[in-house]
Amino acid sequence: MYTTRFIQLKYLVPNTVYTIFIPMVSSLLVYILYVVLGYHNIAIPLLPVTLIGTAVSFYVGFKNNSSYDRMWEARRIWGGITNSSRMWGTMVLQLTNDKETSKKLIRRHIAWCNMLRLQLRRNKVWSETYYQRYTSPLQRNDEDSFEQKADRILTKYLTPEDYAQVKKKGNIASYLLNMQNADLKALKENDVIDAMEYMTMCNIIQELYNNQGGCERIKNYPFPRQYAVFSRLFVDVFMFILPFGLISQIIELTPTVPWLIFPVCLVVAWIFNSMEQVGDFSENPFENAVTDVPMSAMCRSIAVDLQEMMDEQDVQERLKPINGILM
Amino acid sequence: MYTTRFIQLKYLVPNTVYTIFIPMVSSLLVYILYVVLGYHNIAIPLLPVTLIGTAVSFYVGFKNNSSYDRMWEARRIWGGITNSSRMWGTMVLQLTNDKETSKKLIRRHIAWCNMLRLQLRRNKVWSETYYQRYTSPLQRNDEDSFEQKADRILTKYLTPEDYAQVKKKGNIASYLLNMQNADLKALKENDVIDAMEYMTMCNIIQELYNNQGGCERIKNYPFPRQYAVFSRLFVDVFMFILPFGLISQIIELTPTVPWLIFPVCLVVAWIFNSMEQVGDFSENPFENAVTDVPMSAMCRSIAVDLQEMMDEQDVQERLKPINGILM
Amino acid sequence: MYTTRFIQLKYLVPNTVYTIFIPMVSSLLVYILYVVLGYHNIAIPLLPVTLIGTAVSFYVGFKNNSSYDRMWEARRIWGGITNSSRMWGTMVLQLTNDKETSKKLIRRHIAWCNMLRLQLRRNKVWSETYYQRYTSPLQRNDEDSFEQKADRILTKYLTPEDYAQVKKKGNIASYLLNMQNADLKALKENDVIDAMEYMTMCNIIQELYNNQGGCERIKNYPFPRQYAVFSRLFVDVFMFILPFGLISQIIELTPTVPWLIFPVCLVVAWIFNSMEQVGDFSENPFENAVTDVPMSAMCRSIAVDLQEMMDEQDVQERLKPINGILM
Amino acid sequence: MYTTRFIQLKYLVPNTVYTIFIPMVSSLLVYILYVVLGYHNIAIPLLPVTLIGTAVSFYVGFKNNSSYDRMWEARRIWGGITNSSRMWGTMVLQLTNDKETSKKLIRRHIAWCNMLRLQLRRNKVWSETYYQRYTSPLQRNDEDSFEQKADRILTKYLTPEDYAQVKKKGNIASYLLNMQNADLKALKENDVIDAMEYMTMCNIIQELYNNQGGCERIKNYPFPRQYAVFSRLFVDVFMFILPFGLISQIIELTPTVPWLIFPVCLVVAWIFNSMEQVGDFSENPFENAVTDVPMSAMCRSIAVDLQEMMDEQDVQERLKPINGILM
Amino acid sequence: MYTTRFIQLKYLVPNTVYTIFIPMVSSLLVYILYVVLGYHNIAIPLLPVTLIGTAVSFYVGFKNNSSYDRMWEARRIWGGITNSSRMWGTMVLQLTNDKETSKKLIRRHIAWCNMLRLQLRRNKVWSETYYQRYTSPLQRNDEDSFEQKADRILTKYLTPEDYAQVKKKGNIASYLLNMQNADLKALKENDVIDAMEYMTMCNIIQELYNNQGGCERIKNYPFPRQYAVFSRLFVDVFMFILPFGLISQIIELTPTVPWLIFPVCLVVAWIFNSMEQVGDFSENPFENAVTDVPMSAMCRSIAVDLQEMMDEQDVQERLKPINGILM
């Protein structure tokens, strides 16, 4: 997530370069055919081109709206995880007098948050190369594999027995919630908590399952390609035919400077292309990309809140943005 | 569901062919009348045609929005089924000490998911021929009838007694939930679970009924035809009159190449038609079509999660996309 | 609800006829004044007319959106009634061992669904003449009065004592839920169900009250007239001034065929008018009209599901569409 | 709320008069300068004016959407009050055997609905003069002050002790719910209702607090002025510059009838202005204005439903619309 | 929050001044090059510029919509805090007979509301200078630091022991809810409240955590910069190229008054820029800015409601708007 009001140029420039390609090739083609070779028959009326422009901007707007909704829902789910985590913390602390038990339940919860984060960022929805464009400017000291990072989390927050039980599972986060439930049921069997309190805790576990499932849904079901691909195609087609429509108008207005076709095409194409792209690289919020929901920071924040609640002394630091990016 | 970033050409081409028909016929008509026969009186002003274009693209945008919402809601409901399934699994495991009982309840739940999937895909909303266009490129080894597939699921996951009781019912999925409830009530009568726990489980059953009902609602109530038919008619009318509006402008600009009417019409019509169609074949997400919610994969995924939760050894494989399509 | 992919012509034609009126009168006026009488001073520039067209199509789009939302919410509520009905059925069956009691409670629930349907369709939001246009093509053998139909339902599904108590009430559906609650409370007093189970059942009753109230809200609060009337007025004004704007352009392009004003106006006006109307006759989903939520079919479907759940033998048939219309 | 399909002219005319002002002044100015004084240099190109028109109609559409959502949410909340009221009624009747107690609790609930209505309509969001335009055509026999009307309600539905306790409070509706809670707690202390039933009733009270708070939110937080004021300013600016853009086109087309500027401007301005105003006077649904949510009718309707539920004999009449307006 | 129907000029003018900059510079450039130096080759066709205008107004509309949703959600959450606060008050009063305890719990709740408010307004999302533009006209006597204000609140509403425990915490509001929970658990241990009542209270605490988390989400996750920055850039680019497109049309229409470029550009640019800005400074509702959700007034209002509920005598005054602004 960008944390500065204006995005630094190093994030903006790579995209802009890519933007230029189609309209420049197309403008060059038109320039050579029409101006250099004098082959005037390639010109088409401008009005149908602007009609396409209007229709395409509707369609792109629809895509942007949906992409934004996906991102905002992802953030909302992680906000819900924060809320449920605090509730989990306070309930565990009040319901168990035994400090060991409450600590175990809370630390396992922190493990769950972090495992969810790691699992979500483990694979990319699209290829690595696709995202490289968006992430390359950002220095990351994050070369470890998923397994190494998961191991660090699990050994830090789980008891050795828990760790042994969990490490071979496919969906570790999901399994951790099952373990929480088992411990709570045991507490109930031992009459530490009563039936109502058990149900209250089960409701929180249900909520956490819902949150985890919500994240996985957004991750595993990207914006449907039938919608997205056409958005891309429409903008490409529009950018391609734009100079064919513009050239006669430009020649008519300023016959001596036909090269005006280049800047005019470029500006129009840049705006349409940027609109298309901004939604395109925002629709997937769990990709280790600069536009991610800042899950690392939120996991840390949850840990800090829970440590403070347990009146621990050496509370960790909250994460700060690096180069204007909070992960 | 498409899983590749770009849709393979073999899925795109059939639609494009269909797309060409009306504008080509109409352009040809205009070309013959205006250019060949010199009958210039068929030209109409372009401005009202672009006005229609703008209005139509609004209307189509509204339809796309609604279609997307239907698809996304369908996916959301299946996400909810995943969440409730995990909750079902963990609760059943904690509440019953008896391994047989918990296994029976969980396997019956897997049967429910799969029966819901089969029932949803059983009949098509529209005729087979309509969807053939979208499914023909995909090889399916899925020639069995609904009854054969249902039988396979029910014999695999149900006990023989359950199977006998259920097989003649009209809505098997719905009846399976009723059986779950009966077993839970029996557990409560035998004091295995208490009143609170029974209520918690009833809430999950309620949630599963809601999810099933939500899917059936989307299946049985397609995007209202009064809205959809007009969207189709508007685009067809627009594509038909487009060359009548364009011809005079094209002749004026490039009198020697009147055949430019063909590519210009084609591009504009292709964009409007594609916009219309993308929503049209996305609005029904349970049709065994390439744009379906990947229910087969999700049912498998739920089964895997639950098997892992039961600490079973030989866990099934998750489904992988075939030819870029996940079903 | 239309169940065929394309709406049959007999439903489409009556509206189209109405559509033609204003633009034809206006075109004729312009034709006579401008062409026949040669009074050229009535022409106005086309650009402000297209601007009006754009603004009006926004406004109409907003109205269509809202109308669709109303219809979709109505369908969603009836989907919720289906879900709650199944839950009601399974809970009643598990909670009472006494077959008579459960049958009574379930049959009374079926009476509730049907009474809600009849009450919703009892009066029309607007006058009978307004809807006649939309319903006339459909043959109905449904000449009975509300009282007769209500009587048939109540005598079929209620016990005689219930019938006597309920028949004079103003809002019978609402009162039936009150009776359900009274019976449940009695079951609790007799220790057939415990406190938790009573609460679970009360929650279902709350849900049913919410569903009933939701339907009544949509019925009693049509799309606010201040929004709807202006939508109608805008389209009418637009259709009226359209030929005044078009005539000079048509004369300029094809001076010898001034009658092109008629088809061009007609097409543009037909599109705008159809947009307006499609939302207008879809906004009220409980009017006994062809675009209704298919409540009769859903009530039958609920009855079938519940009969199947009670393992009854002679289950009723589900309703089938007649002439492509499901009611 | 308007209850007739077409709004009566006496409600439409006052607004239309106001509508005419700016465009008429501006057209007159242009007419005098351009036509009478022959000062042609004030003409500006029409294209930027239509661009403004398009942008403004987007913005106004956004405002209309939000206003409609506010109104619809208000109606939805009052629908929720109806639902909760019925649930309150049936629960009170089943939970208490004592007729006096149930009557007291139900009558106090009716007092709550009516007090909420009176409190919401007590003050106007904007000045009296602003709304006068919309309300003047409607005869009201409603000259009593808030205090008189509140007194009538409270003495009618409350016991004298309740009345004494409540009459000096600032937010009487809110306090009445607190009294309901106190009575319920007393019933629980006396073992008339058990813990579960008390919780069920508390949930209804929570729901009623939510509904009351929802209404107060819509009342106290009108559509944010930074959005609304600009909508007004944009339309005014657009209406002002419109004739400057139109005049040269009109002169070009019909040089002998320059006064066409008046009707053309008027039509365009009327459409834009009406769009703006329809949202503007619909955004506040609790103002004693003709577009109000019909709270009086709904309060009466709730009272009737509850009286019927108590099997009372002399049930009140439901309110009917007066002059096509239901309050 | 503005409370007057029209925003006072002193709030509008600063923004307008800023608005003028880019279009004036650009117009001046065009004027000098084209008119003064006679360099006519810089003119570009107007149609692509209006196409950009249409596309940009879509995009800005999307941004405005999202900003408004953020603001409205913020207000809705604070409405929810009001509702939960009343519920908290009535429940605490009924559940505890001990006046000291209920007073302590209610006063601590008031402290929570106020601490949440202070924490939300503590830091600005963007720099101080950015907001200065919007706040400078408003006189504030609010020079105290966050620590001073927090201290005032905490010492006023908390017991000394609570104060000591809480004052060093990082997220004081969050910790206060934990303390509420601890007290409730103690009440349950002492059999003052039963299991059901404890669960009801826990649900309210969960709701309050959700509300707090919702506010923090809106505060910490501003409208994503990738969307916002492009909106700003698009409008700036549009305003810059606008005079290049307009100049030839203006010269053609009124060759003797080329300076018309200035007012025409200014009006168009002002409308687009205002649209962009109105969303931009509304998206963050917790910044101590004039468009804030009026949290101070709402906290006071909650305190008044709760004091009234406790039948206290010297109830505080509700806050009134100052200079048309309610904070």
Short mmCIF file of N, CA and C in Angstrom, two decimals, chain B residues 40-41 43-45 47-48 51-52 55-56 58-59 62 66 70 73 126 130 169-171 174-175 178 181-182 185 188 195-196 198-199 202 206 209-210 212-213 216-217 220-227 229-230 233-234 237 248 280, chain C residues 1-5 7 12 46 50 53-54 57-58 64-65 67-68 71-72 75-76 83 86-87 90-91 94-95 194 196-197 199-200 238 246 249-250 253-254 256-257 260 264 267-268 270-272 274-275 278-279 282 291 308-309 311:
data_model
loop_
_atom_site.label_atom_id
_atom_site.label_comp_id
_atom_site.label_asym_id
_atom_site.label_seq_id
_atom_site.Cartn_x
_atom_site.Cartn_y
_atom_site.Cartn_z
N HIS B 40 -28.10 7.21 -53.14
CA HIS B 40 -27.53 7.95 -52.00
C HIS B 40 -28.54 8.33 -50.94
N ASN B 41 -29.80 8.10 -51.17
CA ASN B 41 -30.81 8.62 -50.25
C ASN B 41 -30.98 7.76 -48.99
N ALA B 43 -28.62 7.39 -46.79
CA ALA B 43 -27.73 7.87 -45.71
C ALA B 43 -28.53 8.62 -44.66
N ILE B 44 -28.18 8.43 -43.42
CA ILE B 44 -28.80 9.21 -42.35
C ILE B 44 -27.71 9.92 -41.58
N PRO B 45 -28.05 10.98 -40.84
CA PRO B 45 -27.01 11.71 -40.10
C PRO B 45 -26.36 10.81 -39.05
N LEU B 47 -24.97 11.79 -36.11
CA LEU B 47 -25.12 12.19 -34.72
C LEU B 47 -26.19 11.39 -33.98
N PRO B 48 -27.41 11.23 -34.53
CA PRO B 48 -28.37 10.41 -33.79
C PRO B 48 -27.90 8.97 -33.59
N LEU B 51 -25.66 9.02 -30.68
CA LEU B 51 -26.48 9.17 -29.47
C LEU B 51 -27.04 7.81 -29.05
N ILE B 52 -27.55 7.05 -30.03
CA ILE B 52 -28.01 5.70 -29.71
C ILE B 52 -26.87 4.89 -29.12
N ALA B 55 -26.40 5.79 -25.49
CA ALA B 55 -27.48 5.27 -24.65
C ALA B 55 -27.38 3.76 -24.51
N VAL B 56 -27.07 3.08 -25.63
CA VAL B 56 -26.98 1.63 -25.58
C VAL B 56 -25.83 1.17 -24.71
N PHE B 58 -24.73 2.63 -22.12
CA PHE B 58 -25.18 2.73 -20.72
C PHE B 58 -25.96 1.50 -20.33
N TYR B 59 -26.91 1.18 -21.21
CA TYR B 59 -27.81 0.09 -20.89
C TYR B 59 -27.04 -1.22 -20.78
N PHE B 62 -25.17 -1.38 -17.58
CA PHE B 62 -26.06 -1.78 -16.48
C PHE B 62 -26.23 -3.29 -16.46
N SER B 66 -24.97 -6.06 -13.53
CA SER B 66 -25.86 -7.01 -12.86
C SER B 66 -25.39 -8.44 -13.07
N ARG B 70 -24.29 -11.14 -10.19
CA ARG B 70 -24.82 -12.49 -10.04
C ARG B 70 -23.70 -13.52 -9.89
N GLU B 73 -21.88 -13.08 -6.60
CA GLU B 73 -22.68 -13.57 -5.48
C GLU B 73 -22.65 -15.10 -5.43
N TRP B 126 -30.99 -22.17 -20.32
CA TRP B 126 -31.45 -22.08 -21.71
C TRP B 126 -31.14 -23.41 -22.40
N TYR B 130 -27.74 -23.26 -27.08
CA TYR B 130 -27.23 -21.94 -26.74
C TYR B 130 -25.85 -22.03 -26.11
N LYS B 169 -35.77 -39.20 -3.29
CA LYS B 169 -36.25 -37.84 -3.01
C LYS B 169 -36.03 -36.93 -4.21
N GLY B 170 -36.85 -35.90 -4.30
CA GLY B 170 -36.70 -34.96 -5.41
C GLY B 170 -35.52 -34.03 -5.21
N ASN B 171 -35.42 -33.42 -4.02
CA ASN B 171 -34.32 -32.51 -3.70
C ASN B 171 -33.45 -33.19 -2.66
N SER B 174 -31.34 -31.00 -0.06
CA SER B 174 -32.17 -30.46 1.01
C SER B 174 -32.51 -31.54 2.05
N TYR B 175 -32.78 -32.74 1.58
CA TYR B 175 -33.15 -33.80 2.51
C TYR B 175 -31.97 -34.25 3.37
N ASN B 178 -31.74 -32.29 6.42
CA ASN B 178 -32.74 -32.74 7.38
C ASN B 178 -32.23 -33.96 8.17
N ASN B 181 -29.76 -32.94 10.81
CA ASN B 181 -30.47 -32.39 11.96
C ASN B 181 -31.03 -33.53 12.84
N ALA B 182 -31.59 -34.56 12.19
CA ALA B 182 -32.14 -35.68 12.96
C ALA B 182 -31.05 -36.34 13.80
N LYS B 185 -30.13 -34.11 16.74
CA LYS B 185 -31.16 -34.16 17.78
C LYS B 185 -31.00 -35.45 18.61
N LYS B 188 -28.28 -35.13 20.99
CA LYS B 188 -28.69 -34.33 22.14
C LYS B 188 -29.54 -35.17 23.10
N ALA B 195 -27.67 -28.45 25.09
CA ALA B 195 -28.63 -27.59 24.38
C ALA B 195 -27.93 -26.49 23.58
N MET B 196 -26.89 -25.89 24.17
CA MET B 196 -26.18 -24.82 23.48
C MET B 196 -25.50 -25.34 22.22
N TYR B 198 -26.27 -27.96 20.51
CA TYR B 198 -27.28 -28.28 19.50
C TYR B 198 -27.68 -27.02 18.74
N MET B 199 -27.86 -25.93 19.50
CA MET B 199 -28.25 -24.69 18.84
C MET B 199 -27.15 -24.19 17.90
N CYS B 202 -27.43 -26.19 14.85
CA CYS B 202 -28.61 -25.79 14.08
C CYS B 202 -28.33 -24.53 13.29
N GLN B 206 -28.82 -23.99 9.37
CA GLN B 206 -29.55 -22.85 8.81
C GLN B 206 -28.71 -22.16 7.74
N TYR B 209 -28.65 -24.23 4.63
CA TYR B 209 -29.91 -24.05 3.90
C TYR B 209 -29.90 -22.72 3.16
N ASN B 210 -29.43 -21.68 3.82
CA ASN B 210 -29.37 -20.38 3.16
C ASN B 210 -28.47 -20.43 1.93
N GLN B 212 -27.65 -23.09 0.12
CA GLN B 212 -28.30 -23.87 -0.93
C GLN B 212 -29.40 -23.05 -1.61
N GLY B 213 -30.23 -22.39 -0.79
CA GLY B 213 -31.31 -21.59 -1.35
C GLY B 213 -30.78 -20.45 -2.20
N GLU B 216 -29.86 -21.87 -5.57
CA GLU B 216 -31.07 -22.19 -6.34
C GLU B 216 -31.76 -20.93 -6.86
N ARG B 217 -31.71 -19.88 -6.04
CA ARG B 217 -32.30 -18.61 -6.48
C ARG B 217 -31.60 -18.09 -7.74
N ASN B 220 -32.52 -20.49 -10.67
CA ASN B 220 -33.91 -20.51 -11.14
C ASN B 220 -34.45 -19.16 -11.56
N TYR B 221 -33.72 -18.10 -11.27
CA TYR B 221 -34.21 -16.78 -11.60
C TYR B 221 -33.13 -16.06 -12.41
N PRO B 222 -33.02 -16.40 -13.69
CA PRO B 222 -31.99 -15.75 -14.50
C PRO B 222 -32.25 -14.26 -14.58
N PHE B 223 -31.24 -13.54 -15.04
CA PHE B 223 -31.39 -12.10 -15.25
C PHE B 223 -32.71 -11.85 -15.99
N PRO B 224 -33.63 -11.04 -15.42
CA PRO B 224 -34.98 -10.92 -15.98
C PRO B 224 -34.96 -10.65 -17.48
N ARG B 225 -35.75 -11.40 -18.22
CA ARG B 225 -35.68 -11.34 -19.68
C ARG B 225 -36.11 -9.99 -20.22
N GLN B 226 -37.03 -9.31 -19.52
CA GLN B 226 -37.43 -8.02 -20.06
C GLN B 226 -36.23 -7.08 -20.14
N TYR B 227 -35.30 -7.17 -19.19
CA TYR B 227 -34.09 -6.36 -19.29
C TYR B 227 -33.14 -6.92 -20.35
N VAL B 229 -33.56 -9.03 -22.97
CA VAL B 229 -33.96 -9.05 -24.38
C VAL B 229 -33.76 -7.68 -25.01
N PHE B 230 -34.10 -6.63 -24.26
CA PHE B 230 -33.96 -5.30 -24.84
C PHE B 230 -32.48 -4.95 -25.05
N LEU B 233 -31.72 -6.55 -28.30
CA LEU B 233 -32.37 -5.84 -29.40
C LEU B 233 -31.71 -4.50 -29.68
N PHE B 234 -31.37 -3.76 -28.60
CA PHE B 234 -30.77 -2.45 -28.79
C PHE B 234 -29.46 -2.58 -29.56
N VAL B 237 -30.14 -3.48 -33.22
CA VAL B 237 -30.62 -2.33 -33.96
C VAL B 237 -29.49 -1.34 -34.22
N SER B 248 -22.02 8.25 -45.37
CA SER B 248 -21.80 9.56 -45.98
C SER B 248 -20.50 10.18 -45.47
N ASP B 280 -23.79 -11.50 -21.08
CA ASP B 280 -24.84 -12.46 -21.36
C ASP B 280 -24.43 -13.88 -21.01
N MET C 1 -42.98 -14.07 -14.37
CA MET C 1 -41.60 -14.12 -14.84
C MET C 1 -41.54 -14.84 -16.18
N TYR C 2 -40.84 -14.19 -17.12
CA TYR C 2 -40.65 -14.83 -18.42
C TYR C 2 -39.67 -16.00 -18.26
N THR C 3 -39.97 -17.13 -18.88
CA THR C 3 -39.05 -18.26 -18.77
C THR C 3 -38.42 -18.63 -20.10
N THR C 4 -38.80 -17.94 -21.17
CA THR C 4 -38.16 -18.22 -22.45
C THR C 4 -37.06 -17.20 -22.69
N ARG C 5 -36.05 -17.64 -23.44
CA ARG C 5 -34.92 -16.74 -23.66
C ARG C 5 -35.34 -15.49 -24.41
N ILE C 7 -38.59 -13.06 -25.44
CA ILE C 7 -39.96 -12.80 -25.04
C ILE C 7 -40.86 -12.95 -26.27
N LEU C 12 -44.54 -8.28 -26.48
CA LEU C 12 -43.76 -7.10 -26.88
C LEU C 12 -44.59 -6.10 -27.68
N LEU C 46 -29.03 20.39 -33.51
CA LEU C 46 -29.12 19.03 -33.02
C LEU C 46 -28.31 18.80 -31.74
N THR C 50 -28.98 16.21 -28.57
CA THR C 50 -28.21 15.03 -28.17
C THR C 50 -27.72 15.16 -26.73
N GLY C 53 -30.41 14.01 -24.78
CA GLY C 53 -30.45 12.56 -24.89
C GLY C 53 -29.47 11.89 -23.94
N THR C 54 -28.26 12.42 -23.87
CA THR C 54 -27.27 11.83 -22.96
C THR C 54 -27.73 11.94 -21.52
N SER C 57 -30.58 9.61 -20.80
CA SER C 57 -30.26 8.19 -20.71
C SER C 57 -29.54 7.88 -19.38
N PHE C 58 -28.82 8.85 -18.81
CA PHE C 58 -28.28 8.67 -17.46
C PHE C 58 -29.41 8.47 -16.46
N ASN C 64 -33.69 2.50 -14.06
CA ASN C 64 -33.65 1.07 -14.34
C ASN C 64 -32.91 0.30 -13.26
N ASN C 65 -31.80 0.87 -12.85
CA ASN C 65 -31.02 0.27 -11.80
C ASN C 65 -31.85 0.05 -10.54
N SER C 67 -35.13 0.02 -10.26
CA SER C 67 -36.24 -0.91 -10.48
C SER C 67 -35.74 -2.34 -10.41
N TYR C 68 -34.60 -2.57 -11.05
CA TYR C 68 -34.03 -3.91 -11.01
C TYR C 68 -33.71 -4.32 -9.57
N MET C 71 -36.85 -5.43 -7.82
CA MET C 71 -37.28 -6.75 -8.27
C MET C 71 -36.37 -7.84 -7.69
N TRP C 72 -35.09 -7.58 -7.76
CA TRP C 72 -34.12 -8.56 -7.26
C TRP C 72 -34.26 -8.74 -5.75
N ARG C 75 -37.21 -10.93 -5.13
CA ARG C 75 -36.88 -12.34 -5.36
C ARG C 75 -36.00 -12.89 -4.24
N ARG C 76 -35.11 -12.06 -3.75
CA ARG C 76 -34.22 -12.48 -2.67
C ARG C 76 -35.02 -12.77 -1.40
N ASN C 83 -35.80 -20.64 2.23
CA ASN C 83 -34.80 -21.15 3.17
C ASN C 83 -35.40 -21.33 4.56
N ARG C 86 -37.74 -24.32 4.85
CA ARG C 86 -37.07 -25.61 5.03
C ARG C 86 -36.56 -25.77 6.45
N MET C 87 -36.00 -24.69 6.98
CA MET C 87 -35.48 -24.76 8.34
C MET C 87 -36.64 -24.99 9.32
N THR C 90 -37.60 -28.74 9.07
CA THR C 90 -36.70 -29.70 9.72
C THR C 90 -36.72 -29.54 11.23
N MET C 91 -36.80 -28.30 11.73
CA MET C 91 -36.81 -28.10 13.17
C MET C 91 -38.09 -28.65 13.79
N GLN C 94 -37.91 -32.43 14.00
CA GLN C 94 -36.99 -32.98 15.01
C GLN C 94 -37.47 -32.67 16.43
N LEU C 95 -38.10 -31.50 16.62
CA LEU C 95 -38.38 -31.08 17.99
C LEU C 95 -39.63 -31.74 18.57
N ASP C 194 -37.10 -27.28 24.86
CA ASP C 194 -36.47 -26.54 25.97
C ASP C 194 -36.29 -25.07 25.59
N MET C 196 -33.71 -23.22 24.86
CA MET C 196 -32.89 -22.94 23.69
C MET C 196 -33.65 -23.21 22.41
N GLU C 197 -34.35 -24.30 22.38
CA GLU C 197 -35.08 -24.65 21.17
C GLU C 197 -36.20 -23.64 20.90
N MET C 199 -36.07 -20.55 21.67
CA MET C 199 -35.41 -19.35 21.13
C MET C 199 -35.05 -19.55 19.66
N THR C 200 -34.56 -20.72 19.32
CA THR C 200 -34.23 -20.99 17.91
C THR C 200 -35.47 -20.82 17.04
N PHE C 238 -38.02 14.67 -24.64
CA PHE C 238 -36.95 14.36 -25.58
C PHE C 238 -37.51 13.84 -26.91
N LEU C 246 -33.63 17.06 -35.68
CA LEU C 246 -33.13 16.20 -36.76
C LEU C 246 -33.40 16.76 -38.15
N GLN C 249 -30.73 18.44 -40.39
CA GLN C 249 -29.63 17.54 -40.75
C GLN C 249 -30.06 16.56 -41.83
N ILE C 250 -31.26 16.08 -41.73
CA ILE C 250 -31.73 15.12 -42.72
C ILE C 250 -31.92 15.77 -44.07
N LEU C 253 -28.53 16.30 -45.69
CA LEU C 253 -27.85 15.10 -46.20
C LEU C 253 -28.59 14.52 -47.40
N THR C 254 -29.89 14.39 -47.26
CA THR C 254 -30.65 13.76 -48.34
C THR C 254 -31.89 14.61 -48.64
N THR C 256 -33.81 15.03 -50.95
CA THR C 256 -34.96 14.52 -51.71
C THR C 256 -35.80 13.53 -50.92
N VAL C 257 -35.31 13.06 -49.81
CA VAL C 257 -36.13 12.09 -49.05
C VAL C 257 -36.39 12.58 -47.63
N LEU C 260 -37.29 10.49 -44.36
CA LEU C 260 -36.38 9.72 -43.49
C LEU C 260 -36.54 10.14 -42.03
N VAL C 264 -35.95 7.45 -38.66
CA VAL C 264 -34.85 7.80 -37.75
C VAL C 264 -35.40 8.16 -36.38
N VAL C 267 -36.69 5.02 -34.50
CA VAL C 267 -35.69 4.13 -33.91
C VAL C 267 -35.14 4.73 -32.62
N VAL C 268 -34.75 6.02 -32.69
CA VAL C 268 -34.19 6.65 -31.49
C VAL C 268 -35.23 6.66 -30.37
N TRP C 270 -37.85 4.78 -30.00
CA TRP C 270 -38.17 3.44 -29.53
C TRP C 270 -37.15 2.96 -28.49
N ILE C 271 -35.86 3.25 -28.77
CA ILE C 271 -34.83 2.81 -27.82
C ILE C 271 -34.99 3.53 -26.48
N PHE C 272 -35.16 4.85 -26.52
CA PHE C 272 -35.29 5.58 -25.26
C PHE C 272 -36.56 5.18 -24.52
N SER C 274 -38.26 2.39 -24.75
CA SER C 274 -38.19 1.03 -24.24
C SER C 274 -37.37 0.97 -22.96
N MET C 275 -36.26 1.72 -22.96
CA MET C 275 -35.45 1.79 -21.74
C MET C 275 -36.29 2.25 -20.57
N VAL C 278 -39.08 -0.47 -19.62
CA VAL C 278 -38.68 -1.77 -19.08
C VAL C 278 -38.50 -1.68 -17.57
N GLY C 279 -37.95 -0.52 -17.12
CA GLY C 279 -37.84 -0.33 -15.68
C GLY C 279 -39.21 -0.08 -15.06
N SER C 282 -41.23 -3.12 -14.42
CA SER C 282 -40.54 -4.14 -13.62
C SER C 282 -40.44 -3.75 -12.15
N THR C 291 -44.35 -9.97 -15.29
CA THR C 291 -43.00 -9.82 -14.76
C THR C 291 -42.94 -10.07 -13.24
N GLU C 308 -42.24 -33.60 1.16
CA GLU C 308 -41.17 -34.60 1.00
C GLU C 308 -40.46 -34.84 2.33
N MET C 309 -40.24 -33.74 3.06
CA MET C 309 -39.54 -33.84 4.34
C MET C 309 -40.36 -34.67 5.34
N ASP C 311 -42.02 -37.09 4.57
CA ASP C 311 -42.15 -38.42 3.95
C ASP C 311 -43.60 -38.72 3.56
#
